[in-house]
Amino acid sequence: KDGLLSNVMRHLSSIPDEKPKWIILDGDLDANWIESMNSVMDDNRMLTLASNERIPLLPHMRMIFEIRDLKHATPATVSRA
């Protein structure tokens, strides 16, 4: 079963207009979870699920991560932020 983020991204990417769409994620950073977000934050801008479904972060979509610190983030994650 899909999680909240994949459902939100799938819904927003299916809306036919190109008005700005913002996804705001607020909470502690989990090292495993944020590593799976690297493909969304790099040039691919694509969320790849365990089922191999790929959900695009379209040009008019933005993500904001509001976190306390980056102590669990790898250098690869920090460089994409």
Short mmCIF file of C-alpha atoms in Angstrom, two decimals:
data_model
loop_
_atom_site.label_atom_id
_atom_site.label_comp_id
_atom_site.label_asym_id
_atom_site.label_seq_id
_atom_site.Cartn_x
_atom_site.Cartn_y
_atom_site.Cartn_z
CA LYS A 1 0.00 0.00 0.00
CA ASP A 2 1.26 3.46 -0.87
CA GLY A 3 2.29 6.01 1.69
CA LEU A 4 1.11 9.58 2.08
CA LEU A 5 3.92 11.20 0.07
CA SER A 6 3.54 8.92 -2.94
CA ASN A 7 -0.24 9.48 -2.96
CA VAL A 8 0.20 13.26 -2.75
CA MET A 9 2.86 13.33 -5.47
CA ARG A 10 0.79 11.10 -7.75
CA HIS A 11 -2.28 13.31 -7.25
CA LEU A 12 -0.42 16.59 -7.82
CA SER A 13 1.37 15.30 -10.91
CA SER A 14 -1.97 14.25 -12.44
CA ILE A 15 -3.53 17.73 -12.19
CA PRO A 16 -3.51 19.10 -15.76
CA ASP A 17 -2.74 22.75 -14.97
CA GLU A 18 0.74 24.15 -14.36
CA LYS A 19 -0.05 26.30 -11.35
CA PRO A 20 2.61 26.05 -8.61
CA LYS A 21 2.22 23.04 -6.32
CA TRP A 22 4.07 22.85 -3.00
CA ILE A 23 4.72 19.78 -0.85
CA ILE A 24 5.90 20.70 2.65
CA LEU A 25 7.46 17.97 4.78
CA ASP A 26 7.91 18.82 8.46
CA GLY A 27 9.54 16.47 10.92
CA ASP A 28 12.70 14.67 11.91
CA LEU A 29 14.94 13.34 9.19
CA ASP A 30 15.20 9.57 8.92
CA ALA A 31 18.42 8.47 7.20
CA ASN A 32 16.83 5.59 5.24
CA TRP A 33 13.82 7.62 4.16
CA ILE A 34 15.80 10.64 2.99
CA GLU A 35 18.18 8.45 0.98
CA SER A 36 15.19 7.18 -1.01
CA MET A 37 14.33 10.83 -1.73
CA ASN A 38 17.67 11.53 -3.44
CA SER A 39 16.27 10.77 -6.90
CA VAL A 40 13.50 13.29 -6.29
CA MET A 41 15.98 15.96 -5.25
CA ASP A 42 18.51 15.41 -8.06
CA ASP A 43 18.12 16.15 -11.77
CA ASN A 44 15.86 13.11 -12.27
CA ARG A 45 13.11 14.68 -10.14
CA MET A 46 11.48 11.26 -9.94
CA LEU A 47 10.17 9.32 -6.93
CA THR A 48 10.78 5.61 -7.53
CA LEU A 49 8.65 3.30 -5.39
CA ALA A 50 9.49 -0.25 -4.29
CA SER A 51 7.02 -1.44 -6.98
CA ASN A 52 9.24 0.35 -9.57
CA GLU A 53 6.49 2.89 -10.24
CA ARG A 54 8.03 6.26 -11.01
CA ILE A 55 6.19 9.44 -10.00
CA PRO A 56 7.59 12.68 -11.44
CA LEU A 57 8.14 15.91 -9.54
CA LEU A 58 7.03 18.16 -12.40
CA PRO A 59 8.68 21.54 -13.11
CA HIS A 60 5.84 23.44 -11.40
CA MET A 61 6.04 21.23 -8.27
CA ARG A 62 8.33 22.06 -5.33
CA MET A 63 9.24 20.30 -2.09
CA ILE A 64 10.24 21.98 1.16
CA PHE A 65 11.85 20.00 3.97
CA GLU A 66 11.51 21.64 7.36
CA ILE A 67 13.85 19.75 9.67
CA ARG A 68 15.67 20.40 12.92
CA ASP A 69 19.16 19.36 11.76
CA LEU A 70 21.09 17.37 9.17
CA LYS A 71 22.97 15.05 11.53
CA HIS A 72 21.48 11.92 9.87
CA ALA A 73 21.88 13.19 6.30
CA THR A 74 24.68 11.98 4.05
CA PRO A 75 26.80 14.42 2.03
CA ALA A 76 24.89 13.29 -1.09
CA THR A 77 21.61 14.38 0.48
CA VAL A 78 22.98 17.70 1.68
CA SER A 79 24.40 18.52 -1.74
CA ARG A 80 20.96 18.05 -3.32
CA ALA A 81 19.14 20.25 -0.82
#
